[in-house]
Tab-separated table of C-alpha atoms and ligand atoms in Angstrom:
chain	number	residue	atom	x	y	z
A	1	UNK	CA	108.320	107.505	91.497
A	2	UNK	CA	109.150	107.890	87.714
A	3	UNK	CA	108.721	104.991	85.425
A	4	UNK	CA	110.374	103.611	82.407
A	5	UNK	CA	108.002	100.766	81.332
A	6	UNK	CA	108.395	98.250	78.291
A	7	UNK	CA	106.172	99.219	75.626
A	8	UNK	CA	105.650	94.914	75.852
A	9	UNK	CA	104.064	95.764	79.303
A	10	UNK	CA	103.041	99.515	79.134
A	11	UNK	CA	100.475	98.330	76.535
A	12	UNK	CA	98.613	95.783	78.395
A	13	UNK	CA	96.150	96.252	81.414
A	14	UNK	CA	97.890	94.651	84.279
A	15	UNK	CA	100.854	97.405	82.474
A	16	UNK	CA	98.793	99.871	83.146
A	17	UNK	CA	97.721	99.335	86.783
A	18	UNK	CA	101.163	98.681	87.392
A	19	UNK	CA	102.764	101.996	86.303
A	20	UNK	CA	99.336	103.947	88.194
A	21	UNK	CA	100.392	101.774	91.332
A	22	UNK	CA	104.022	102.644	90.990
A	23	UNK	CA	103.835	106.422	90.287
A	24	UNK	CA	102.256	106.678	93.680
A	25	UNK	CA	104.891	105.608	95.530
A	26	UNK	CA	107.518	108.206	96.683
A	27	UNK	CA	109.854	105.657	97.777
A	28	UNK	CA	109.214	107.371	102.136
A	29	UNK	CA	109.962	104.165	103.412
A	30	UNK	CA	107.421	104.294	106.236
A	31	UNK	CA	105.952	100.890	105.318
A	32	UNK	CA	109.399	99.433	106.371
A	33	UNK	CA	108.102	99.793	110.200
A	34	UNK	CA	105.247	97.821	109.995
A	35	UNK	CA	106.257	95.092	107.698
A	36	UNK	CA	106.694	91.613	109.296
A	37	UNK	CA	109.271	90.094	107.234
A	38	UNK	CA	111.813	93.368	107.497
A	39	UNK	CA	110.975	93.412	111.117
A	40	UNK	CA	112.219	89.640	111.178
A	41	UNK	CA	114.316	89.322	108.090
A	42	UNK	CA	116.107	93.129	108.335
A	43	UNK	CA	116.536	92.798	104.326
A	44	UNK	CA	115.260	95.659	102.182
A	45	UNK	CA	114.393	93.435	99.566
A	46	UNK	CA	112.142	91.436	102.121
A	47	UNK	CA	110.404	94.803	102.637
A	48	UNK	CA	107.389	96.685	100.610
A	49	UNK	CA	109.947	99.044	99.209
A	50	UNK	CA	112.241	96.475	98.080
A	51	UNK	CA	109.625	94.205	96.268
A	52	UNK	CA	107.885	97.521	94.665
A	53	UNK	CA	111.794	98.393	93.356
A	54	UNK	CA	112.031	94.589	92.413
A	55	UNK	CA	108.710	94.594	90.745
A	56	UNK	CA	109.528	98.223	88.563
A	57	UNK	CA	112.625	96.487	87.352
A	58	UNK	CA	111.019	94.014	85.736
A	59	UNK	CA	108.847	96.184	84.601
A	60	UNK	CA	111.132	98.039	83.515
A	61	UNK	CA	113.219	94.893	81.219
A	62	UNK	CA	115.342	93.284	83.755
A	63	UNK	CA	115.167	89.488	83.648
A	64	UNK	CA	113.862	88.113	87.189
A	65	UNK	CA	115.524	86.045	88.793
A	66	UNK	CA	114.915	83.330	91.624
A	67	UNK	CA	116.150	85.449	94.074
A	68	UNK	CA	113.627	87.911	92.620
A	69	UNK	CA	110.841	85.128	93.288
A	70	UNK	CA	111.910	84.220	96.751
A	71	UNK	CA	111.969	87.975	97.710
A	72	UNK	CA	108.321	87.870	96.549
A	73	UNK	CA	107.429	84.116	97.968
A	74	UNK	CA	108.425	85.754	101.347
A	75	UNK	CA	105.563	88.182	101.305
A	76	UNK	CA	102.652	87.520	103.613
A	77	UNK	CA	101.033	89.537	101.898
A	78	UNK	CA	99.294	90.725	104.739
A	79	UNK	CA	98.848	93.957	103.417
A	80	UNK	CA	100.112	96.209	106.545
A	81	UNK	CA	102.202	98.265	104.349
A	82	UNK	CA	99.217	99.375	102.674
A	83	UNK	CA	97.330	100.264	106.108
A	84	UNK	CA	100.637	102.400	106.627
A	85	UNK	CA	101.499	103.921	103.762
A	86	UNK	CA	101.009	107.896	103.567
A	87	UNK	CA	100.930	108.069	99.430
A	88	UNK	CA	97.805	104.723	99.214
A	89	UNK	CA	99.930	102.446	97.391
A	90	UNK	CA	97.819	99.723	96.359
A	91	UNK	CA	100.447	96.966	96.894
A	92	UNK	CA	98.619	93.958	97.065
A	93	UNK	CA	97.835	94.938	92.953
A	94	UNK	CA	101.081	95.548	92.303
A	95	UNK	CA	102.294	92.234	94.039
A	96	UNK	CA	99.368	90.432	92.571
A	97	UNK	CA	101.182	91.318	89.057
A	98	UNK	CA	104.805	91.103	89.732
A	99	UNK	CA	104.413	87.446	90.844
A	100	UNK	CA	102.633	86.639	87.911
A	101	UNK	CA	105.010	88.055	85.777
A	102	UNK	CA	107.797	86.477	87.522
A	103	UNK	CA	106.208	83.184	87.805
A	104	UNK	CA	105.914	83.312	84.284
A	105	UNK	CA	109.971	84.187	83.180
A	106	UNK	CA	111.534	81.927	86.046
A	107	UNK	CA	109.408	79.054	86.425
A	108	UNK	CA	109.378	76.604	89.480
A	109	UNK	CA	111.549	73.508	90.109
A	110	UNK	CA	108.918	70.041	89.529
A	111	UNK	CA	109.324	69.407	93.643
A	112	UNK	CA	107.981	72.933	93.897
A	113	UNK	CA	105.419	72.936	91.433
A	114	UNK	CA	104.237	69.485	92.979
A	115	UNK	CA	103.751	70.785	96.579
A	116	UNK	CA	101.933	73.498	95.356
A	117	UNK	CA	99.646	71.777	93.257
A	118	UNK	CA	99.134	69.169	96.002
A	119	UNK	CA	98.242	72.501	98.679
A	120	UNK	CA	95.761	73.696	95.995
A	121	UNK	CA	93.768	70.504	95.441
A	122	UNK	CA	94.093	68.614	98.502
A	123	UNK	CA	93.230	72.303	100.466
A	124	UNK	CA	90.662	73.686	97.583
A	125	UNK	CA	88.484	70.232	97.287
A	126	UNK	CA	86.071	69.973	99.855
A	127	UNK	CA	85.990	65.963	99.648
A	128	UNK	CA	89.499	65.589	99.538
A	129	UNK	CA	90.510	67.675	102.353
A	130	UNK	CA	87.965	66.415	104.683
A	131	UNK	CA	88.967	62.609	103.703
A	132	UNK	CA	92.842	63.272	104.598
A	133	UNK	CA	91.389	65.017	107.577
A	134	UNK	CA	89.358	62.255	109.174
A	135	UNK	CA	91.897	59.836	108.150
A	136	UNK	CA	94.228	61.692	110.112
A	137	UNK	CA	91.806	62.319	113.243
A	138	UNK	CA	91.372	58.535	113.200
A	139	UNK	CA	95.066	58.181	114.159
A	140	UNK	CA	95.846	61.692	115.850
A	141	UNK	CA	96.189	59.691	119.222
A	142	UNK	CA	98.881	57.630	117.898
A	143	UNK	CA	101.208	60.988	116.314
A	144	UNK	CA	103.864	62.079	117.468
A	145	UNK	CA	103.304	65.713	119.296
A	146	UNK	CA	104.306	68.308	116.468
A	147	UNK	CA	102.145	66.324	114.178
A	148	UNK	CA	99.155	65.928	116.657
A	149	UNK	CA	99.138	69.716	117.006
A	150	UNK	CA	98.347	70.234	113.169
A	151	UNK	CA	95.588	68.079	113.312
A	152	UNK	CA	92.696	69.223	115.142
A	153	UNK	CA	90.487	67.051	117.133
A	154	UNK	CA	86.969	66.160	115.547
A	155	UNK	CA	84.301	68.793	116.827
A	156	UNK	CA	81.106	68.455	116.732
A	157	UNK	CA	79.002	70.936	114.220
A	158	UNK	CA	75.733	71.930	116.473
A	159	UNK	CA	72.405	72.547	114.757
A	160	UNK	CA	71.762	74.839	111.877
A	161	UNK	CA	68.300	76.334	112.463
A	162	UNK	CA	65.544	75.582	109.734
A	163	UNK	CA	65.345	78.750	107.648
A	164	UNK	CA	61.945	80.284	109.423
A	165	UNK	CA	62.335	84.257	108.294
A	166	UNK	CA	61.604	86.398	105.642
A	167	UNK	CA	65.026	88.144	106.104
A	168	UNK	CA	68.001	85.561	104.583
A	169	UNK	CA	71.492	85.768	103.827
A	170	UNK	CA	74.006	82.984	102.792
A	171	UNK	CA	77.311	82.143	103.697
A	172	UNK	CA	80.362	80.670	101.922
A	173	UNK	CA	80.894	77.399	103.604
A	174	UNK	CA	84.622	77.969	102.783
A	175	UNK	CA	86.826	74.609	101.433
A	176	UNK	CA	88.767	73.559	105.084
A	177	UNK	CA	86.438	75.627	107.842
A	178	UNK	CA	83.447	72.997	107.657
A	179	UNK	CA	86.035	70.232	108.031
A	180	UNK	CA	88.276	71.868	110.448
A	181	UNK	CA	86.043	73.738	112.819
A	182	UNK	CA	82.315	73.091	111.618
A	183	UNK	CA	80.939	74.889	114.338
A	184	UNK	CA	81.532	78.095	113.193
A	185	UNK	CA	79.221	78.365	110.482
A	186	UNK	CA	76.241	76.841	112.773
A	187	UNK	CA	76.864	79.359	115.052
A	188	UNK	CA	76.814	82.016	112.897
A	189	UNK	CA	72.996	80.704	111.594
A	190	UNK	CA	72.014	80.266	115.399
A	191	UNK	CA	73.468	83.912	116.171
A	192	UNK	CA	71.314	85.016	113.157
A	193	UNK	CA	68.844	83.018	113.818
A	194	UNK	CA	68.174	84.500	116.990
A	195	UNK	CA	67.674	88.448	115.494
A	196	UNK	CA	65.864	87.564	112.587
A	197	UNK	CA	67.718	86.496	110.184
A	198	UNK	CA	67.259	82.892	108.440
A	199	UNK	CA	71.110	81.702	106.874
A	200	UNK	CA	71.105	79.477	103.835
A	201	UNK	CA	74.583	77.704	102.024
A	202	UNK	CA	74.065	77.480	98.296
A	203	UNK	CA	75.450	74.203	97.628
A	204	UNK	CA	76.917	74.671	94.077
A	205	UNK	CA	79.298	77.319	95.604
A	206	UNK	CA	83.090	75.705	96.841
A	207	UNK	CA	86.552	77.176	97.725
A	208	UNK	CA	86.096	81.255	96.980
A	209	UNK	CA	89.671	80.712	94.706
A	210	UNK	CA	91.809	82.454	97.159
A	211	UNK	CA	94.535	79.826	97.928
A	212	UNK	CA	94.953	79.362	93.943
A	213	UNK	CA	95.091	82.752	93.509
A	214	UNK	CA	97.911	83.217	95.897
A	215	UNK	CA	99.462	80.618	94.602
A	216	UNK	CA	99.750	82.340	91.063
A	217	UNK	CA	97.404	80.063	89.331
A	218	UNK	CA	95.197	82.783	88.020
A	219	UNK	CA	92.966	80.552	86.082
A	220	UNK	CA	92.069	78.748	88.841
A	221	UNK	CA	91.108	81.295	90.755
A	222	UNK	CA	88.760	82.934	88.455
A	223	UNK	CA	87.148	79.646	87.840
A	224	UNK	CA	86.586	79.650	91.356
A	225	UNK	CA	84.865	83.077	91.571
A	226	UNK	CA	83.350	82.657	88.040
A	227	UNK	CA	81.521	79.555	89.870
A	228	UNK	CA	80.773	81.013	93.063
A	229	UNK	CA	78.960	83.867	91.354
A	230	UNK	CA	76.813	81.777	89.188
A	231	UNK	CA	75.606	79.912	92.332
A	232	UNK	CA	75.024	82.879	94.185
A	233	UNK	CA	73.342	85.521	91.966
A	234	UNK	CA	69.907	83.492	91.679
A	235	UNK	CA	69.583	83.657	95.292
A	236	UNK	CA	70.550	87.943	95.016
A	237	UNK	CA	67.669	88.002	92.422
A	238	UNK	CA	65.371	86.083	95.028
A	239	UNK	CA	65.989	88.630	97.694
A	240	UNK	CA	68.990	87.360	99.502
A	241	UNK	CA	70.300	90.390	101.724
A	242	UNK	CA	74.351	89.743	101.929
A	243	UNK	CA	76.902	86.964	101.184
A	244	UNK	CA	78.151	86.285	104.550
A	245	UNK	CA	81.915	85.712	105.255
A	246	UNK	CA	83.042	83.958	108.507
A	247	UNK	CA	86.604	83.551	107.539
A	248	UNK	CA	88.055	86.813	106.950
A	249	UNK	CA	90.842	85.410	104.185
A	250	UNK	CA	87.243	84.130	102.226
A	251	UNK	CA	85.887	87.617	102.488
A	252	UNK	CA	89.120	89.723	101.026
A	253	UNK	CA	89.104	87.335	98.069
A	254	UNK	CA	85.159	87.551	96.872
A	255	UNK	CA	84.918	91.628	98.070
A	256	UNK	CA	87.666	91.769	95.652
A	257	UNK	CA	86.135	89.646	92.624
A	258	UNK	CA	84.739	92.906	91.089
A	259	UNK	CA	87.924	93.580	90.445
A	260	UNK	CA	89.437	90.637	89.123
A	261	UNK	CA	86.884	90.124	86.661
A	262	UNK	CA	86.521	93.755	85.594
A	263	UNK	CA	87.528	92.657	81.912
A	264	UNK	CA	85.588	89.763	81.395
A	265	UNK	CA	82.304	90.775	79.892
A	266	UNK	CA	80.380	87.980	80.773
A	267	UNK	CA	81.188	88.445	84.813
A	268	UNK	CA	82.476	92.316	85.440
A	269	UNK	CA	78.786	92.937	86.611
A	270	UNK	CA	77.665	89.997	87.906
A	271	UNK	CA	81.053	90.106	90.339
A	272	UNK	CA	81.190	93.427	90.975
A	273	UNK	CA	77.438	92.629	92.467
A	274	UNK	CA	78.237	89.836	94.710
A	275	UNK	CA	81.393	91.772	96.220
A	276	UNK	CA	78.891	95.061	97.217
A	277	UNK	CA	76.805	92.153	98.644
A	278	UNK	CA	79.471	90.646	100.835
A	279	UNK	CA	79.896	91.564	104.258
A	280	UNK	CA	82.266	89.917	107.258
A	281	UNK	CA	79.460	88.430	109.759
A	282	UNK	CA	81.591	91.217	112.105
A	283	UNK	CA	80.110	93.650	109.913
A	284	UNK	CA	76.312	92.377	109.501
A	285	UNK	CA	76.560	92.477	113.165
A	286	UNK	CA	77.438	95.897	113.678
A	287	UNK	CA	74.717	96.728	112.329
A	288	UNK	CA	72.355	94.505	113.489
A	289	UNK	CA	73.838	95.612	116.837
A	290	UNK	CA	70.313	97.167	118.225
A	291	UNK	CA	68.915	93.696	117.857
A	292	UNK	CA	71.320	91.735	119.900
A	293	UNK	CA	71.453	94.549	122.584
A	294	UNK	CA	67.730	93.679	122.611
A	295	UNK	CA	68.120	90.274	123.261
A	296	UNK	CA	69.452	91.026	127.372
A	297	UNK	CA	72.998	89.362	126.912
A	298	UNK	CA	74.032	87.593	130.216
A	299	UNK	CA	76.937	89.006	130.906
A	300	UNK	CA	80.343	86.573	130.544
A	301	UNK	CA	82.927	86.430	132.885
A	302	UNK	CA	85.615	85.674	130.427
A	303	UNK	CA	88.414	86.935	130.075
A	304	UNK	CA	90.144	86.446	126.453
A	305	UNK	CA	92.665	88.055	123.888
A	306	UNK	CA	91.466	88.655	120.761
A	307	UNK	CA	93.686	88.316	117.002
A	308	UNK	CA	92.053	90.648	114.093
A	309	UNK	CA	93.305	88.742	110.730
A	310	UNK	CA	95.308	90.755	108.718
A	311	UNK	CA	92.701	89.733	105.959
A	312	UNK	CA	89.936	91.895	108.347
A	313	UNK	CA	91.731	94.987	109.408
A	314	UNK	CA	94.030	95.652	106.413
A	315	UNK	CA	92.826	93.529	103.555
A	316	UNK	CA	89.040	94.749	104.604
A	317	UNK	CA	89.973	97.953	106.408
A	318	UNK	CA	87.887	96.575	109.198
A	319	UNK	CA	89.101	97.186	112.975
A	320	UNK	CA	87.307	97.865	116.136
A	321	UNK	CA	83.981	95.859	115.197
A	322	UNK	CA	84.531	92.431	116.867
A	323	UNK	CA	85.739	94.022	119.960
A	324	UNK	CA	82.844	96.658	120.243
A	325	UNK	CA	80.542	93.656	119.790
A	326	UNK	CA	82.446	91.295	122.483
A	327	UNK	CA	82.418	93.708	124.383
A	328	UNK	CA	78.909	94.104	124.232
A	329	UNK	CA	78.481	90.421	124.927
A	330	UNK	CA	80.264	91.224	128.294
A	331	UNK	CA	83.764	89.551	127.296
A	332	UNK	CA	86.806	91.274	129.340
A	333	UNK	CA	89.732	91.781	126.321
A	334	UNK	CA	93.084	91.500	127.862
A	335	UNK	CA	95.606	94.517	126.376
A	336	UNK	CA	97.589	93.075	122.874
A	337	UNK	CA	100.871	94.534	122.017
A	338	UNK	CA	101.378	94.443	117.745
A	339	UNK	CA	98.078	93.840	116.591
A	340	UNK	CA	98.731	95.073	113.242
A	341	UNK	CA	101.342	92.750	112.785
A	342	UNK	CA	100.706	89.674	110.312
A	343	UNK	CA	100.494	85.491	113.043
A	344	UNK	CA	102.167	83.888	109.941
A	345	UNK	CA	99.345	81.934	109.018
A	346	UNK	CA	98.486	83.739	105.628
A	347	UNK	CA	96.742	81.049	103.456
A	348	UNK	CA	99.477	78.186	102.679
A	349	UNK	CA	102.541	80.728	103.690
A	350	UNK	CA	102.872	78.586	106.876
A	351	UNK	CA	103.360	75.462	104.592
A	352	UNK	CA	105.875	77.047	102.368
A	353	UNK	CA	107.974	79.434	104.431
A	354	UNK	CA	107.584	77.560	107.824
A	355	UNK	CA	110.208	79.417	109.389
A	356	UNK	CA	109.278	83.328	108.899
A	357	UNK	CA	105.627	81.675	110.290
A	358	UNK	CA	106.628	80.123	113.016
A	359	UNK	CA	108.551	83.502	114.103
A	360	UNK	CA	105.720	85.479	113.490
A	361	UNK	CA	103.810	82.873	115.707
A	362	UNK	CA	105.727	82.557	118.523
A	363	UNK	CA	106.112	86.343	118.602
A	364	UNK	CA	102.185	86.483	117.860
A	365	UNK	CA	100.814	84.283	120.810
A	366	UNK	CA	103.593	86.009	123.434
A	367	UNK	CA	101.740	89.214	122.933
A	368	UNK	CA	98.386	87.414	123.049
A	369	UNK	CA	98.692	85.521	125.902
A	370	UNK	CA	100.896	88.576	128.064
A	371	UNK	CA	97.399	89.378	129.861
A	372	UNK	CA	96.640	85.378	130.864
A	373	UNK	CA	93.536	85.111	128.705
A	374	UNK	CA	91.019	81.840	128.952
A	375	UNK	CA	90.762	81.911	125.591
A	376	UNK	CA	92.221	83.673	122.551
A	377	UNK	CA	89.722	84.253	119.153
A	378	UNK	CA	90.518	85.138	116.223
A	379	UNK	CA	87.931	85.853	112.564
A	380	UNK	CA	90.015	83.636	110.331
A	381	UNK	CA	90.515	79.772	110.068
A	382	UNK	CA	93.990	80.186	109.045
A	383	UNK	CA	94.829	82.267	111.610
A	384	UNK	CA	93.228	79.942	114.675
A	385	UNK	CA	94.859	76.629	113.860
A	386	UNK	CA	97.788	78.181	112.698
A	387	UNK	CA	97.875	79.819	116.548
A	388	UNK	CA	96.597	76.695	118.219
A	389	UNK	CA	98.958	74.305	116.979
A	390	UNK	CA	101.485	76.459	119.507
A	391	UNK	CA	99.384	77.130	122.069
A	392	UNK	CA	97.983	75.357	125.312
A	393	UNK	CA	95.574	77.849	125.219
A	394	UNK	CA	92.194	77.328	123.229
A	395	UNK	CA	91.736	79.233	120.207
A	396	UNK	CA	88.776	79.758	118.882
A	397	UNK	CA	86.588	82.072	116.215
A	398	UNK	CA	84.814	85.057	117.971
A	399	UNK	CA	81.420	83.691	117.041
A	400	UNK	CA	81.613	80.757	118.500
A	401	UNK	CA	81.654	82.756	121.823
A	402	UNK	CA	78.694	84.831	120.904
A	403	UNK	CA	76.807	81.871	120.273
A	404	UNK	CA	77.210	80.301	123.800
A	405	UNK	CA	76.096	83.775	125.388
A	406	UNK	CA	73.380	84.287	123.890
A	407	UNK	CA	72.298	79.957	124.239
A	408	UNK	CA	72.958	81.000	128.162
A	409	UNK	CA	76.184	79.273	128.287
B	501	SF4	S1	104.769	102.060	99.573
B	501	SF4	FE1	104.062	103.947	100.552
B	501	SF4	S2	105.090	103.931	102.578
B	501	SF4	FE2	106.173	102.442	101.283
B	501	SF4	S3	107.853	103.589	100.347
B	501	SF4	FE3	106.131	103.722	98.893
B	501	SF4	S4	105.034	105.605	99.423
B	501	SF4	FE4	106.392	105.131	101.164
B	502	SF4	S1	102.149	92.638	102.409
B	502	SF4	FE1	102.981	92.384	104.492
B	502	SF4	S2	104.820	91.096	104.267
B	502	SF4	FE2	104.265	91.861	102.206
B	502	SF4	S3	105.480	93.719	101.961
B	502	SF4	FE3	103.479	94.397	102.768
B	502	SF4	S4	103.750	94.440	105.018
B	502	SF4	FE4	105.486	93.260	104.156
């Protein structure tokens, strides 16, 4: 595609990725197929074509307007155009810098800029998310059913094993998994546990910055990652093997901090280290795979239907390794039409464009529960209670499940 950028834009590095980004594009239209919000919305504009063409114009001088923004709010960005796209059109970049730049000339109404201020703290603070929460558990009995089903019940967390081998790896906590579903993370250190592998949390690390970044608060976001690295590379010098990422919308936003901080001298190396050290637990166990074999799995009679996050198979390019290893574990997985397509979740998308979501959910769990699963499982926290809250079926994160086969549930 031929560009005409400002020389006010040309000129400046997120100018200069842009025009790369857009020059690759051959305007094919291919990505229209596979995107969830032109498969729901039938708007061009509300497909990857239309936001690229929206983001060149303003690249190329036009004023944005808020129609401009909503057509860009409305992305999930969920990445599936990129998966499909022939010419490897990096659009998550190009989106990344067309909403800032838009965000920047148009602005947000004060109710706006309130709720999303109020999604980044109350979600991105630990203390304050899991205060609301247990507040709210205290009276979920008493809500009314639609609420009730956004609040899930308190779970107990299980046991994290002492760390007892030479071979360690940590984990991002994440900011609403430990509250939400704090089992996940203890099973991930008893699943390690069990091959070798000791798991340790460093405790100055917090939210990995992803929900501020997708909310167009840049600074944020790097102050998130610029954090998370400093509490992390001490234990890389020690002889930590991997960062360890059990929510797959945590692991697209730190494998990708290399590249948000590859102009800030202080960080570009440091970050670019901690994202070649990060690995999906999906992934560790691939290759750890030997070693679980080893361990005689009882085989499970289960039957369940499993949901790869967007974050995983497009954002991380990752497909086939949860399935090869619950598969392994003797799980049964029932047929699921659309996989690549986006649940609706996607971070705080739900929140702000409840409709498109609840679509894409409804549509979502009719393909995953067409084979009569027990259970469905998922590798993202957004995507399970996003999926729960509208369905009698439990959902639950793959892990979890290895965990109970290999304790001889
Ligand atoms: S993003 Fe890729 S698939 Fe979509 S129109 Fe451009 S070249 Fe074609
Ligand atoms: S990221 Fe997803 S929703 Fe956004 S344009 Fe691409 S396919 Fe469509």
């Amino acid at each position: 595609m031929q560009t005409h950028i400002t020389d006010s834009f040309r000129n400046t590095p997120e100018g200069e990725v842009a025009e790369r980004i857009l020059r690759n594009c051959v305007h094919c239209g291919f990505c229209l197929a596979t995107c969830p919000t032109y498969q729901i919305l039938g708007n061009e504009l509300d497909s990857p074509r239309g936001r690229i063409y929206l983001i060149k114009q303003v690249l190329e001088g036009a004023t944005p307007t808020a129609k401009t923004q909503l057509h860009l709010d409305r992305c999930l960005t969920c990445r599936n155009c990129e998966t499909t796209c022939p010419s490897g059109v990096e659009y998550g970049k190009l989106l990344d810098i067309g909403r800032h730049i838009v965000e920047e000339k148009v602005g947000r109404s004060a109710s706006e800029t309130a709720t999303r201020t109020a999604l980044k703290t109350g979600l991105g603070t630990p203390l304050l998310f899991n205060s609301a929460l247990k507040l709210g558990q205290g009276v979920r009995g008493l809500m009314p059913r639609f609420l009730k089903s956004r609040i899930p019940a308190a779970e107990a967390a299980g046991d994290w094993p002492q760390p007892r081998h030479a071979r360690r790896m940590l984990v991002l906590q994440g900011c609403v998994q430990p509250g939400l579903k704090p089992n996940i993370n203890t099973a991930t250190a008893r699943v390690l546990d069990r091959i070798g592998i000791s798991l340790l949390a460093a405790a100055a690390a917090g939210c990995c910055g992803a929900l501020a970044h997708h909310l167009n608060d840049t600074d944020d976001g790097l102050a998130a990652a610029r954090r998370n690295i400093d509490a992390w590379i001490p234990h890389l010098d020690a002889g930590v093997e991997a960062i360890v990422m059990t929510a797959s919308g945590c692991g697209v936003m730190v494998k990708d901090y290399g590249w948000l901080l590859r102009d800030d001298p202080a960080y570009a190396d440091k970050a670019a280290r901690i994202s070649a050290a990060t690995r999906d637990i999906s992934e560790v166990l691939i290759v750890e795979r030997a070693a679980l074999s080893a361990l005689n799995l009882p085989p499970s009679a289960k039957k369940i239907a499993y949901h790869p996050p967007c974050t995983l198979q497009h954002g991380q390019k990752l497909s086939g390794g949860v399935e090869v290893l619950l598969t392994d574990a003797g799980f049964e997985l029932t047929p699921v039409a659309e996989k690549h397509l986006c649940c609706g979740s996607a971070g705080t998308y739900s929140i702000l464009q409840p409709d498109i979501a609840n679509q894409l959910k409804a549509r979502k769990l009719g393909h995953l529960q067409a084979g009569a699963p027990e259970l469905i499982v998922t590798a993202n926290i957004g995507c399970l209670t996003h999926l729960q809250s509208g369905s009698a079926v439990p959902v639950r994160h793959w892990v979890e499940l290895l965990d109970e086969v290999l304790a001889g549930h």
